[in-house]
Amino acid sequence: MTNTYAISGTLCTPLGGAKNASHVQLLIHGIAFDSSYWDFAASEEYSYVSAAADAGYTTFRYDRLGTGLSEKPADAYKCVFTVVGDLSCRVLSLL
């Protein structure tokens, strides 16, 4: 795959500083969801991101290619299933 696509992601750090600044939890949503799965806006009670920050952990969540605010390729089915593993590894290398 030689195309370039825009991926939307959010890094959340605890207000009081992270317990371990060299660690970031990578949050990847499943099929039929986007990254809001991890930070459900309707209720603080259902936000993993808020719970992790309260416990002192930094998180990074992103919308997989073709979902949420990330770019939606014209041939999404073929493209998404080709790059899923590569994309996760690339995101990890940037953290």
Tab-separated table of C-alpha atoms in Angstrom:
chain	number	residue	atom	x	y	z
A	1	MET	CA	0.000	0.000	0.000
A	2	THR	CA	1.589	3.283	-1.079
A	3	ASN	CA	-1.119	5.821	-0.259
A	4	THR	CA	-1.036	8.223	2.662
A	5	TYR	CA	-4.066	8.609	4.932
A	6	ALA	CA	-4.930	10.919	7.845
A	7	ILE	CA	-5.566	9.215	11.179
A	8	SER	CA	-7.310	10.988	14.069
A	9	GLY	CA	-6.061	10.321	17.587
A	10	THR	CA	-6.110	11.772	21.107
A	11	LEU	CA	-3.383	11.630	23.744
A	12	CYS	CA	-4.681	12.078	27.307
A	13	THR	CA	-2.308	12.684	30.187
A	14	PRO	CA	-3.263	12.914	33.872
A	15	LEU	CA	-3.503	16.464	35.232
A	16	GLY	CA	-1.173	15.615	38.115
A	17	GLY	CA	1.373	13.897	35.865
A	18	ALA	CA	1.658	10.275	34.835
A	19	LYS	CA	2.748	7.548	37.272
A	20	ASN	CA	5.188	6.305	34.667
A	21	ALA	CA	5.984	8.889	31.989
A	22	SER	CA	7.607	6.294	29.715
A	23	HIS	CA	4.399	4.238	29.384
A	24	VAL	CA	1.310	4.982	27.297
A	25	GLN	CA	-1.741	2.742	27.051
A	26	LEU	CA	-2.705	2.281	23.385
A	27	LEU	CA	-6.492	1.991	23.072
A	28	ILE	CA	-7.771	0.369	19.855
A	29	HIS	CA	-11.501	0.036	19.282
A	30	GLY	CA	-13.205	-2.937	17.660
A	31	ILE	CA	-15.333	-3.308	14.566
A	32	ALA	CA	-18.446	-1.077	14.428
A	33	PHE	CA	-16.982	1.440	16.914
A	34	ASP	CA	-14.690	4.453	16.826
A	35	SER	CA	-12.327	5.804	19.486
A	36	SER	CA	-15.226	7.297	21.448
A	37	TYR	CA	-15.730	3.728	22.724
A	38	TRP	CA	-12.968	4.486	25.242
A	39	ASP	CA	-14.272	7.912	26.283
A	40	PHE	CA	-18.049	7.750	26.235
A	41	ALA	CA	-19.115	11.412	26.298
A	42	ALA	CA	-22.595	10.826	27.732
A	43	SER	CA	-21.246	9.785	31.140
A	44	GLU	CA	-17.984	10.069	33.092
A	45	GLU	CA	-18.951	6.762	34.682
A	46	TYR	CA	-18.348	4.949	31.377
A	47	SER	CA	-15.074	6.617	30.358
A	48	TYR	CA	-12.015	4.362	30.451
A	49	VAL	CA	-9.865	7.381	29.509
A	50	SER	CA	-11.057	9.326	32.579
A	51	ALA	CA	-10.599	6.324	34.878
A	52	ALA	CA	-7.069	5.742	33.567
A	53	ALA	CA	-6.160	9.446	33.961
A	54	ASP	CA	-7.570	9.457	37.508
A	55	ALA	CA	-5.329	6.457	38.250
A	56	GLY	CA	-2.294	8.275	36.798
A	57	TYR	CA	-2.051	6.585	33.401
A	58	THR	CA	-1.541	8.233	30.003
A	59	THR	CA	-3.671	6.893	27.149
A	60	PHE	CA	-3.655	7.281	23.385
A	61	ARG	CA	-6.779	6.375	21.418
A	62	TYR	CA	-7.228	6.665	17.692
A	63	ASP	CA	-9.883	6.088	15.076
A	64	ARG	CA	-8.875	3.208	12.867
A	65	LEU	CA	-8.714	3.940	9.153
A	66	GLY	CA	-12.248	4.257	7.774
A	67	THR	CA	-13.895	5.111	11.115
A	68	GLY	CA	-14.646	8.176	13.224
A	69	LEU	CA	-12.599	11.234	12.292
A	70	SER	CA	-9.910	9.262	10.424
A	71	GLU	CA	-9.834	9.316	6.656
A	72	LYS	CA	-12.240	7.050	4.799
A	73	PRO	CA	-10.552	5.573	1.699
A	74	ALA	CA	-12.645	5.001	-1.429
A	75	ASP	CA	-11.885	1.264	-1.326
A	76	ALA	CA	-12.166	1.041	2.447
A	77	TYR	CA	-12.769	-2.709	2.728
A	78	LYS	CA	-9.621	-3.711	0.855
A	79	CYS	CA	-7.500	-0.888	2.241
A	80	VAL	CA	-8.497	-1.222	5.906
A	81	PHE	CA	-7.897	-4.960	6.102
A	82	THR	CA	-4.532	-4.572	4.364
A	83	VAL	CA	-3.105	-2.000	6.788
A	84	VAL	CA	-4.683	-2.771	10.194
A	85	GLY	CA	-1.663	-4.536	11.707
A	86	ASP	CA	0.876	-2.234	10.082
A	87	LEU	CA	-0.961	0.849	11.304
A	88	SER	CA	-1.074	-0.311	14.936
A	89	CYS	CA	2.663	-1.013	14.846
A	90	ARG	CA	3.352	2.380	13.282
A	91	VAL	CA	1.275	4.185	15.930
A	92	LEU	CA	3.169	2.339	18.681
A	93	SER	CA	6.504	3.381	17.198
A	94	LEU	CA	5.463	7.045	17.301
A	95	LEU	CA	4.498	6.981	20.972
